[in-house]
Short mmCIF file of C-alpha atoms and ligand atoms in Angstrom, two decimals:
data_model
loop_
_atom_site.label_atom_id
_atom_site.label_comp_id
_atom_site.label_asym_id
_atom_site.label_seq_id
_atom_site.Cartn_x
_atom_site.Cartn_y
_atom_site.Cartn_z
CA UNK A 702 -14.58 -32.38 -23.57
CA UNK A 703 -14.02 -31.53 -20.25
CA UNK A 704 -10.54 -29.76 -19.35
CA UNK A 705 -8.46 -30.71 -15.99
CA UNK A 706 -7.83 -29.09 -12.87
CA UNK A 707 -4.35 -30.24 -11.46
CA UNK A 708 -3.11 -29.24 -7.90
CA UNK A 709 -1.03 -30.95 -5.20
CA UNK A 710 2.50 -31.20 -5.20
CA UNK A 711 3.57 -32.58 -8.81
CA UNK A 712 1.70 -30.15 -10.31
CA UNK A 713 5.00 -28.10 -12.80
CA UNK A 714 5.75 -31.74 -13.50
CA UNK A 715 2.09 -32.34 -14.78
CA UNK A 716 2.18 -28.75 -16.22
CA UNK A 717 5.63 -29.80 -17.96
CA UNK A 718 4.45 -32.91 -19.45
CA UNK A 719 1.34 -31.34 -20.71
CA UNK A 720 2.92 -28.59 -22.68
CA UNK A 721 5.16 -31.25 -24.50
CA UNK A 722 2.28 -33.43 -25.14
CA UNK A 723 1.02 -30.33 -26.84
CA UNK A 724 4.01 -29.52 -28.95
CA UNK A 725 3.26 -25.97 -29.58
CA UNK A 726 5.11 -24.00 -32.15
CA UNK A 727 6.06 -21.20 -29.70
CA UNK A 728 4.32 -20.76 -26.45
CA UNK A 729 3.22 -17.13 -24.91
CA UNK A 730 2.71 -16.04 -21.33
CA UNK A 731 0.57 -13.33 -20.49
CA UNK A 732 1.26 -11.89 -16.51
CA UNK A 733 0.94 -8.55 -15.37
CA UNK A 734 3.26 -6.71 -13.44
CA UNK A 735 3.00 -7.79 -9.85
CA UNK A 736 2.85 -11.84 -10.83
CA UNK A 737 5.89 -11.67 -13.07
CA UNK A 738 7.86 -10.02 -9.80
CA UNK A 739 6.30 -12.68 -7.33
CA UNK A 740 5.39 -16.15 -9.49
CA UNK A 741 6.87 -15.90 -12.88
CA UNK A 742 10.47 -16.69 -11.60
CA UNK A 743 9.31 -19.74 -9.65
CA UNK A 744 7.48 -20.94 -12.39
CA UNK A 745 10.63 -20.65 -15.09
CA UNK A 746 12.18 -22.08 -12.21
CA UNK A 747 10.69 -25.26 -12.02
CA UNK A 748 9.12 -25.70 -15.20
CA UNK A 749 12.15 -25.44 -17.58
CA UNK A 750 10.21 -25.95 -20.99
CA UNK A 751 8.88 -22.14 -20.55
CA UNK A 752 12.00 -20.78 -20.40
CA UNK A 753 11.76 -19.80 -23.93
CA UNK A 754 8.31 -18.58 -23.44
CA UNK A 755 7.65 -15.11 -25.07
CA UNK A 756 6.06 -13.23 -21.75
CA UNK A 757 3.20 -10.21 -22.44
CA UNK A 758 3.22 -8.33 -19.33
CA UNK A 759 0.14 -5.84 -18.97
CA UNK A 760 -0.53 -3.39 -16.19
CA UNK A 761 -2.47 -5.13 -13.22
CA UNK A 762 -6.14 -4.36 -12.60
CA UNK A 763 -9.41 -4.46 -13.61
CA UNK A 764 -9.41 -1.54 -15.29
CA UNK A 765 -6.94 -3.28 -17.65
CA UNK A 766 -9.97 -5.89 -18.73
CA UNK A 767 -10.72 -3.82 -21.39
CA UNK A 768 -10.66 -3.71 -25.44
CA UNK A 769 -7.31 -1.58 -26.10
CA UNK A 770 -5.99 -3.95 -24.09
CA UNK A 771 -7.46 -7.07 -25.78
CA UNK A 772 -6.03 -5.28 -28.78
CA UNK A 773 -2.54 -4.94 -27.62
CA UNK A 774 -2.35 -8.50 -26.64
CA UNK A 775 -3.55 -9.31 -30.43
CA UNK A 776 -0.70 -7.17 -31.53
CA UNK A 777 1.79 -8.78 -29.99
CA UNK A 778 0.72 -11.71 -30.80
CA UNK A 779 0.72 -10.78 -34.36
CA UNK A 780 4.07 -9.30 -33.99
CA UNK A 781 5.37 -11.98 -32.76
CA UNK A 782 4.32 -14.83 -35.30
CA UNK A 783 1.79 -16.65 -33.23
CA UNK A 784 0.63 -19.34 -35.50
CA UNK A 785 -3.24 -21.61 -34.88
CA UNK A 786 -0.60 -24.16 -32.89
CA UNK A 787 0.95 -21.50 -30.73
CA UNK A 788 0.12 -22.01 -26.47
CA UNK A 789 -0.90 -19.00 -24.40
CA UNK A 790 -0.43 -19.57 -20.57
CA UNK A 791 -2.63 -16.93 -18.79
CA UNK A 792 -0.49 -17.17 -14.98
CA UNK A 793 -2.29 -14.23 -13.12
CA UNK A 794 -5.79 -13.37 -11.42
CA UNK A 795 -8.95 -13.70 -12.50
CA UNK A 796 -8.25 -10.37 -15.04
CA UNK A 797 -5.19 -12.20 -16.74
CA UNK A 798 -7.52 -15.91 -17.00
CA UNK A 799 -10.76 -13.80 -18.22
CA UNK A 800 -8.68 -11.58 -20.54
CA UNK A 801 -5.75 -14.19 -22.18
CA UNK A 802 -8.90 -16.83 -22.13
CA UNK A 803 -10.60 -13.66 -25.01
CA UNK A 804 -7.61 -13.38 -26.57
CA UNK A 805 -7.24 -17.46 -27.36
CA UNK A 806 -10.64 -17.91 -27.69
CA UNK A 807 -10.46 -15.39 -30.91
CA UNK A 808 -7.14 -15.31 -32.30
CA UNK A 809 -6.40 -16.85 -35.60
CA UNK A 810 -10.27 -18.48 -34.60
CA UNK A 811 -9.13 -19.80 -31.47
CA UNK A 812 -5.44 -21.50 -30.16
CA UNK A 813 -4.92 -23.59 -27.04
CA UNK A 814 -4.88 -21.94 -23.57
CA UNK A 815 -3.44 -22.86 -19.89
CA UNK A 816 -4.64 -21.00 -17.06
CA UNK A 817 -2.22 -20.98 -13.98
CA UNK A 818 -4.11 -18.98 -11.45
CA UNK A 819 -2.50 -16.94 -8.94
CA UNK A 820 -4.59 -15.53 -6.86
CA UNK A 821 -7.27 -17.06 -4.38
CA UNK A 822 -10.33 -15.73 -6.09
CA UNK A 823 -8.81 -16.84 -9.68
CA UNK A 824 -7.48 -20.58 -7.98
CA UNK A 825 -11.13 -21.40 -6.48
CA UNK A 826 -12.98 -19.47 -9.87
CA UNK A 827 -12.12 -17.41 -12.26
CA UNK A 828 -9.56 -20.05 -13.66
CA UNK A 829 -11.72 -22.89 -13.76
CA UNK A 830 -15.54 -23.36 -16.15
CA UNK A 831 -13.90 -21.41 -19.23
CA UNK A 832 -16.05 -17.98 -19.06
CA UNK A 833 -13.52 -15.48 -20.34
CA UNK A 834 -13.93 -11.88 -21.77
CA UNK A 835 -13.57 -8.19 -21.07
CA UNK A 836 -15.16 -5.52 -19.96
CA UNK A 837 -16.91 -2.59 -22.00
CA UNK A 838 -18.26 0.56 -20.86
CA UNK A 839 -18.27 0.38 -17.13
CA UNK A 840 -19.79 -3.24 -17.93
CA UNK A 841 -18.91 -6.02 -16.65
CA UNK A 842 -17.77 -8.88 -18.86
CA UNK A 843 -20.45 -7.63 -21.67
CA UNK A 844 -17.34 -9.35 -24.41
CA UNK A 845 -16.65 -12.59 -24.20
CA UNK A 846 -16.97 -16.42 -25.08
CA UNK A 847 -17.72 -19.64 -23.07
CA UNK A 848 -14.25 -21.61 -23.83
CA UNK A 849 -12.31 -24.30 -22.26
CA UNK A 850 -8.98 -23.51 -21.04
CA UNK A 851 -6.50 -26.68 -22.06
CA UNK A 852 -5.84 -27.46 -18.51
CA UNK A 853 -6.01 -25.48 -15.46
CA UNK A 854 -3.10 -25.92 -12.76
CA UNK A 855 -3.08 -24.96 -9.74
CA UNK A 856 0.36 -24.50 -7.22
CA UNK A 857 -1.66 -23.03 -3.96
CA UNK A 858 1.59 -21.24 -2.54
CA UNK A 859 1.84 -19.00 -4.82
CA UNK A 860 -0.92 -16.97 -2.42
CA UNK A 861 1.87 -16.13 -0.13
CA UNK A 862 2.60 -13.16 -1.65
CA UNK A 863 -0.88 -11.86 -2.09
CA UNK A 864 -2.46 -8.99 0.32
CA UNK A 865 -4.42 -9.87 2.77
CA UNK A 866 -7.47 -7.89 1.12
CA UNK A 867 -7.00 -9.44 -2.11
CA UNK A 868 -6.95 -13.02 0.06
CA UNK A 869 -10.35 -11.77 1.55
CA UNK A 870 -11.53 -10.86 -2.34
CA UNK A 871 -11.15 -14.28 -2.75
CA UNK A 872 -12.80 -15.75 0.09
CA UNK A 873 -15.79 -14.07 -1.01
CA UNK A 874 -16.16 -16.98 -3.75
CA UNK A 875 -15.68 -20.04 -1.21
CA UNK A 876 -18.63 -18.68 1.13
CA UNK A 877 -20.78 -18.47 -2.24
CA UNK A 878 -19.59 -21.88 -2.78
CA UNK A 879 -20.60 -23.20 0.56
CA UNK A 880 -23.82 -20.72 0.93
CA UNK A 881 -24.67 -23.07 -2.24
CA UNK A 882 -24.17 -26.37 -1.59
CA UNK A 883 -23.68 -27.53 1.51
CA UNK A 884 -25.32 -26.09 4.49
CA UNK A 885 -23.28 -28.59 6.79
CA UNK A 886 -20.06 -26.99 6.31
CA UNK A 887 -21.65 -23.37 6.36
CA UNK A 888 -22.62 -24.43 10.05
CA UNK A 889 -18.92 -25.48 10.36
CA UNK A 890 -17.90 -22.35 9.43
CA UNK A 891 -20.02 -20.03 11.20
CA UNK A 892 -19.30 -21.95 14.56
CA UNK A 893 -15.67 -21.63 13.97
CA UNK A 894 -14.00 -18.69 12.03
CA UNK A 895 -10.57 -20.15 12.44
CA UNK A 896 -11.74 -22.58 9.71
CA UNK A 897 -11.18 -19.34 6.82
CA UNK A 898 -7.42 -19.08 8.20
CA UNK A 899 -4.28 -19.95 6.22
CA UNK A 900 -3.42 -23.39 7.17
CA UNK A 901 -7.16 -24.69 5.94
CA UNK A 902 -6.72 -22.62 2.73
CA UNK A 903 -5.25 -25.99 0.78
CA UNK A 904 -8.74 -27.42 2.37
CA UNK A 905 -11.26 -24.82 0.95
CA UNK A 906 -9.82 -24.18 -2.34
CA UNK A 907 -10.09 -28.19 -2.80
CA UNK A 908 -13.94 -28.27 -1.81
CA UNK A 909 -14.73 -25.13 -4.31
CA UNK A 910 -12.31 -26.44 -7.28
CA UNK A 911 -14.52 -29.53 -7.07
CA UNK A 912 -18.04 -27.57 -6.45
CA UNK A 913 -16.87 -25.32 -9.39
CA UNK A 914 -15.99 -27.87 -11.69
CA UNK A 915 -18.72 -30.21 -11.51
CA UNK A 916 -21.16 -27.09 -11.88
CA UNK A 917 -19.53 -26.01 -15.33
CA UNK A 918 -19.08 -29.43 -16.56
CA UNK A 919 -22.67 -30.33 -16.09
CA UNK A 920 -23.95 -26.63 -17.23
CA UNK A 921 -20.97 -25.79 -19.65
CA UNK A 922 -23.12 -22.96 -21.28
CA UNK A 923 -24.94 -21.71 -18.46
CA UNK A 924 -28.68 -23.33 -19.91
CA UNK A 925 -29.61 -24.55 -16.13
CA UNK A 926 -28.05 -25.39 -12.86
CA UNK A 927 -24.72 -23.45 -13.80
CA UNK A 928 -27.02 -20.13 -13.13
CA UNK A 929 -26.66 -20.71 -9.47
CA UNK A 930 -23.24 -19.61 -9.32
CA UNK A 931 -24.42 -15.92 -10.48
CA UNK A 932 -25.76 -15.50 -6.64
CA UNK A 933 -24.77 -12.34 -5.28
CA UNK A 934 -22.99 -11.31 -8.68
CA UNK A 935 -26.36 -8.85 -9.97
CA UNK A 936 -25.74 -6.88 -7.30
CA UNK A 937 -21.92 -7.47 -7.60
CA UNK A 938 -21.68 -6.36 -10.95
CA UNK A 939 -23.21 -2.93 -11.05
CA UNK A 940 -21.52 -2.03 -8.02
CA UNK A 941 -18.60 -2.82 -9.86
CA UNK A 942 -19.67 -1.37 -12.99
CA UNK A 943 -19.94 1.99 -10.68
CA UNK A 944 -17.07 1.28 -9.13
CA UNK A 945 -15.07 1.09 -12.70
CA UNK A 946 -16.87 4.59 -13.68
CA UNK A 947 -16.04 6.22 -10.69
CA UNK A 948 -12.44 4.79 -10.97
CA UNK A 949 -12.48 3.99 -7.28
CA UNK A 950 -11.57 0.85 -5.92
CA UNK A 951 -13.93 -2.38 -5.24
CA UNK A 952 -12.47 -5.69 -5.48
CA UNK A 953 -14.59 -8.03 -7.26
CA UNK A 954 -14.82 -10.31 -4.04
CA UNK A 955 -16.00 -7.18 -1.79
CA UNK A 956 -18.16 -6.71 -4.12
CA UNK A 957 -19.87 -10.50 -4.37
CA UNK A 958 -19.85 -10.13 -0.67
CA UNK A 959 -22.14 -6.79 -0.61
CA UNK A 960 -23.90 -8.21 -3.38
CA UNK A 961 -24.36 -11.33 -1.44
CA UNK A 962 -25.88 -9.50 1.33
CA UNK A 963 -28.20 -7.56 -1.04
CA UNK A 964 -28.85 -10.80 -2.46
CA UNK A 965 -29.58 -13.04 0.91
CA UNK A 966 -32.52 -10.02 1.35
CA UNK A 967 -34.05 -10.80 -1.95
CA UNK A 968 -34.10 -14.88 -1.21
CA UNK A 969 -35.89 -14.30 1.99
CA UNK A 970 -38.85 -12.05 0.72
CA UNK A 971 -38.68 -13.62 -2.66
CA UNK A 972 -37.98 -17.47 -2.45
CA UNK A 973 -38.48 -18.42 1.62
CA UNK A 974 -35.25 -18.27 2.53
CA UNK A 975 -35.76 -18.42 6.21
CA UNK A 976 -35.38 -14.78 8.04
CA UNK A 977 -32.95 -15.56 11.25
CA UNK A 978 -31.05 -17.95 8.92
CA UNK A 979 -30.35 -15.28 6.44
CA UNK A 980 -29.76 -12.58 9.01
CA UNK A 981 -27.07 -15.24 10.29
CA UNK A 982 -25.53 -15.76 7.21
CA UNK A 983 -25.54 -11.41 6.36
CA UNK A 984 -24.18 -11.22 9.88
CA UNK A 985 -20.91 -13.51 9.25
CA UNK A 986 -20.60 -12.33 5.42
CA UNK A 987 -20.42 -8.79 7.52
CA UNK A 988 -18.22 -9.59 9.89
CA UNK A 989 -15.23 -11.19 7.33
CA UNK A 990 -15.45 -8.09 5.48
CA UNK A 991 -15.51 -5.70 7.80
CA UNK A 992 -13.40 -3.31 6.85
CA UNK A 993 -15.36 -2.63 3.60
CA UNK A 994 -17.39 0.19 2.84
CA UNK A 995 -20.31 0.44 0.50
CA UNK A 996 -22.49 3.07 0.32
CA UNK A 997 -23.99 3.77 -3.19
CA UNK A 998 -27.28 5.38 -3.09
CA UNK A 999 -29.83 2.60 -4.74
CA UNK A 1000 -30.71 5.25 -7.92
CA UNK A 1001 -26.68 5.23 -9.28
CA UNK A 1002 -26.63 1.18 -9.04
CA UNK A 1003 -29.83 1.07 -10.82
CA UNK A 1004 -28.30 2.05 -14.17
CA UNK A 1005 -25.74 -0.56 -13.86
CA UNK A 1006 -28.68 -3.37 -13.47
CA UNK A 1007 -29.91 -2.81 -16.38
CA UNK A 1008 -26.86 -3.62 -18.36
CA UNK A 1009 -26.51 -6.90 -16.74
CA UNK A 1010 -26.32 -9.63 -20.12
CA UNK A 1011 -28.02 -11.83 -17.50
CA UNK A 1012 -31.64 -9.81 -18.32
CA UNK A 1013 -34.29 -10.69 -20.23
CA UNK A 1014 -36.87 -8.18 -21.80
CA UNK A 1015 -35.11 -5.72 -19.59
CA UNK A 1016 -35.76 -7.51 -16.79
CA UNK A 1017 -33.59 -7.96 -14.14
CA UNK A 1018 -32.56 -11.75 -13.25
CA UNK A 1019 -31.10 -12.49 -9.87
CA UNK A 1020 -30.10 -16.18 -8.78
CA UNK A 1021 -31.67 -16.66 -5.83
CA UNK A 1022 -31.77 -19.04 -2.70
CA UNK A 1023 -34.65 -21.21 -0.47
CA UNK A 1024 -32.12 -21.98 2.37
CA UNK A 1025 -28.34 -22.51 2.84
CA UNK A 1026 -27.73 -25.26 0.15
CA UNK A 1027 -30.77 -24.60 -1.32
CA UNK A 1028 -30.77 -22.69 -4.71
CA UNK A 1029 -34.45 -21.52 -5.54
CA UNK A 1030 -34.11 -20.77 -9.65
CA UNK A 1031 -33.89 -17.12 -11.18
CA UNK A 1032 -36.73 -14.29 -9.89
CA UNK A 1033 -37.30 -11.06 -11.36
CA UNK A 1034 -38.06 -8.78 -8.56
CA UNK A 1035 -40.13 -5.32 -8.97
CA UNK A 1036 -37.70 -2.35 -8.56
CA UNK A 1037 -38.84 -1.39 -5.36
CA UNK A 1038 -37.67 -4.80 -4.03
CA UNK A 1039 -34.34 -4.08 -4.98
CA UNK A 1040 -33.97 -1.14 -4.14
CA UNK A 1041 -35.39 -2.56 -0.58
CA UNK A 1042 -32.48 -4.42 -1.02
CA UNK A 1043 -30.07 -2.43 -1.48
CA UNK A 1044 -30.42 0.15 1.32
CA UNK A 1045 -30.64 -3.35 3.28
CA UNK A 1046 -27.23 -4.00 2.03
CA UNK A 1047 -26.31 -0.40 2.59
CA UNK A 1048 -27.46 -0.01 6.00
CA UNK A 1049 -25.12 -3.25 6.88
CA UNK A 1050 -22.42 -1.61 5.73
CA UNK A 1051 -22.66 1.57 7.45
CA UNK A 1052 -23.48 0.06 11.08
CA UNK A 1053 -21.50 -0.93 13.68
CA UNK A 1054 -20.81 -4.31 13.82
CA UNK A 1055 -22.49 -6.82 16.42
CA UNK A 1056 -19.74 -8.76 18.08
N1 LIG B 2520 -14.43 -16.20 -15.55
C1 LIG B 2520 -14.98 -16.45 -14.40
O1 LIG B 2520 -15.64 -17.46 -14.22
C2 LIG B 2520 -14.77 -15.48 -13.26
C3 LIG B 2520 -15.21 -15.83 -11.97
C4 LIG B 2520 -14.96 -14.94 -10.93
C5 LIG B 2520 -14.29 -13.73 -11.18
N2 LIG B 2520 -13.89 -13.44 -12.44
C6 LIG B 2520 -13.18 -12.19 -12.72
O2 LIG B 2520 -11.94 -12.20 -12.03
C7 LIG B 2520 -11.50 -10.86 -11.84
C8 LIG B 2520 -10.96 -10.68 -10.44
O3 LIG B 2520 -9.88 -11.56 -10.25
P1 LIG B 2520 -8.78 -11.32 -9.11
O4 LIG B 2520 -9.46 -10.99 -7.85
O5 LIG B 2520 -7.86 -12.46 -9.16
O6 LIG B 2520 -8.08 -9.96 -9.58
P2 LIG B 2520 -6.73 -9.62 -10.35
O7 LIG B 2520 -6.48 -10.52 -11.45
O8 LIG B 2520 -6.82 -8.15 -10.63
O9 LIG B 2520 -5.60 -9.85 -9.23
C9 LIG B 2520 -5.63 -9.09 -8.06
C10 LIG B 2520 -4.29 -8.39 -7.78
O10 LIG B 2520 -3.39 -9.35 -7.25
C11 LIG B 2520 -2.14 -9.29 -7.96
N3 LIG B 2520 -1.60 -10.63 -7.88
C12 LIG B 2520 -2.01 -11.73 -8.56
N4 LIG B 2520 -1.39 -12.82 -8.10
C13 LIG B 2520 -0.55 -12.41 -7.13
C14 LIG B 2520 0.36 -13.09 -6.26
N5 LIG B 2520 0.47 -14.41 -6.27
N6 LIG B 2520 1.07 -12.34 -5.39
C15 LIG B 2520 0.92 -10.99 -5.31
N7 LIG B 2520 0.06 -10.30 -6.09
C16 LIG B 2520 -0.66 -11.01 -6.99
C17 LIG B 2520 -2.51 -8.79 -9.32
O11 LIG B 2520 -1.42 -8.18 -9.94
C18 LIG B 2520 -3.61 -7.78 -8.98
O12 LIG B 2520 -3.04 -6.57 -8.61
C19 LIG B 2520 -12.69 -9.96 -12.13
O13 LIG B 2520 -12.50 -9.34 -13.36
C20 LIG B 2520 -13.85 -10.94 -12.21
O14 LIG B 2520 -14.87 -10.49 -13.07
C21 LIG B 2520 -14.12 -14.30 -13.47
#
């Protein structure tokens, strides 16, 4: 069964009707701090039937995507008589869907879930293909299930009260999007930068809600084609994973970006992506995040590589690409490659930019 993405303009009144077609015996929401200040109200607001909602409010973060938390959220649960026909709305980022999407996935053996994303990065990804899970022990995601959120429903303005960095995280997901599938708009985008502002926002998230979608729904369980969408997230990941240990901050996006780049560098000696067309693309990726700095020396990323649950025989898969549009399967590079790779990556990062 595949599960729905609503958006547009009637989208509490779909959300409304879809929670009484449900008839749960209570119904949980699970926020974090910052989205029950800035969406929480608007959503009691205008979708009435939560107002009786029981609301779990965790600390925000990624740091937070992690088992005592998973356990807490159990607890309350518990404590609060969640039955098998109880509804858990996850309305947050892409730590509240992956985290609240455990939690249901597991409790009691599993109840119904609704993910209401809030941020860009969650609207255009982490909300949508049911991956869900937690981190553990600096890595990334290594708990989790492949489930199917109820519905997923998307109200785009609730981005008006994110940062402009955490927008940026989440443009970092519609380039992969486009790098992936459609080398026509990638041109677009390249020629024109305006195209990433606010007013075509509405725009972009549409074209990756529907890339995403039909990705996961061909390649639920991530057996074929759905392995595409793991470009630039290797890398991504164990700079995260260092990033968690070192308790600095790396949004995930920055980090697909950088591990883009890394990435890019791999699919041209590796798979024949052409070498101007991926110093183009590393060029752009550079210049929308260029106030991010990355400079981990290739042996402390290493580490983190080897963790990745994407491996096989401890070695080290990467999703890589032929061209813009163009996804060329999974390689296993030799070490040296990626660590090649990395100081490619690194040496982007610590350069001045090229206007
Ligand atoms: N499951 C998947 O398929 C998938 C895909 C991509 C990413 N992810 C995961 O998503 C996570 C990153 O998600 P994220 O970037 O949304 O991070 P996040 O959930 O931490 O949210 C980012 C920050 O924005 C705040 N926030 C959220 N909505 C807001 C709003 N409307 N206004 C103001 N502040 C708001 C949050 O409190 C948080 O501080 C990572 O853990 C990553 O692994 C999962």
């Amino acid at each position: 069964m595949n599960h729905s993405v609503i958006s547009g303009e009637n989208v509490f009144q779909e959300l409304s009707r879809f929670v009484t077609t449900l008839k749960p015996t209570s119904v949980f929401i699970l926020t974090d701090e910052n989205v029950n200040k800035y969406c929480l109200p608007g959503l009691l607001e205008l979708c009435q039937i939560l107002k009786s909602a029981v609301v779990i409010e965790i600390p925000s973060g990624e740091d937070e995507k992690n088992i005592s938390i998973f356990a807490r959220i159990i607890s309350m649960l518990q404590e609060s008589l969640a039955d098998r026909n109880s509804l858990l709305i996850n309305l947050g980022g892409g730590v509240i869907c992956d985290l609240g999407g455990f939690v249901a996935s597991v409790y009691k053996r599993g109840i119904r879930f609704i993910n209401i994303p809030t941020t860009l990065l969650a609207m255009v990804d982490a909300s949508i293909g049911g991956k869900n899970g937690i981190n553990f022990l600096d890595a990334k995601n290594m708990i989790g299930t492949f489930t199917r959120p109820g519905g997923v429903f998307i109200f785009t303005d609730f981005i008006r009260t994110l940062s402009a960095r955490e927008k940026k995280s989440g443009m970092a997901e519609i380039l992969k999007h486009i790098i992936l599938s459609d080398s026509v708009k990638w041109k677009e985008i390249r020629n024109n930068p305006k195209s990433l502002e606010d007013d075509k926002l509405v725009e972009l998230i549409d074209f990756s809600v529907k890339f995403k979608t039909q990705i996961t729904e061909e390649d639920f369980l991530e057996e074929g084609r759905r392995k595409i969408l793991n470009f630039g997230h290797t890398i991504a990941h164990s700079l995260e994973g260092f990033s968690l240990s070192e308790k600095n901050s790396l949004l995930h996006g920055e980090a697909v970006a950088a591990g883009m780049i890394s990435e890019l560098f791999l699919s041209n000696k590796l798979a024949g992506f052409p070498e101007q067309e991926m110093h183009d693309a590393v060029q752009f990726i550079r210049k929308v995040f260029e106030d991010v700095l990355i400079n981990p020396a290739p042996e402390v990323i290493i580490p983190f590589l080897y963790s990745d649950k994407k491996n096989t025989n401890d070695k080290i898969a990467f999703s890589l690409l032929k061209g813009i549009g163009r996804p060329a399967g999974i390689f296993y590079p030799r070490i040296d490659d990626i660590v090649e790779s990395l100081i490619f990556m690194n040496n982007q990062f610590s350069r001045d930019l090229v206007q």
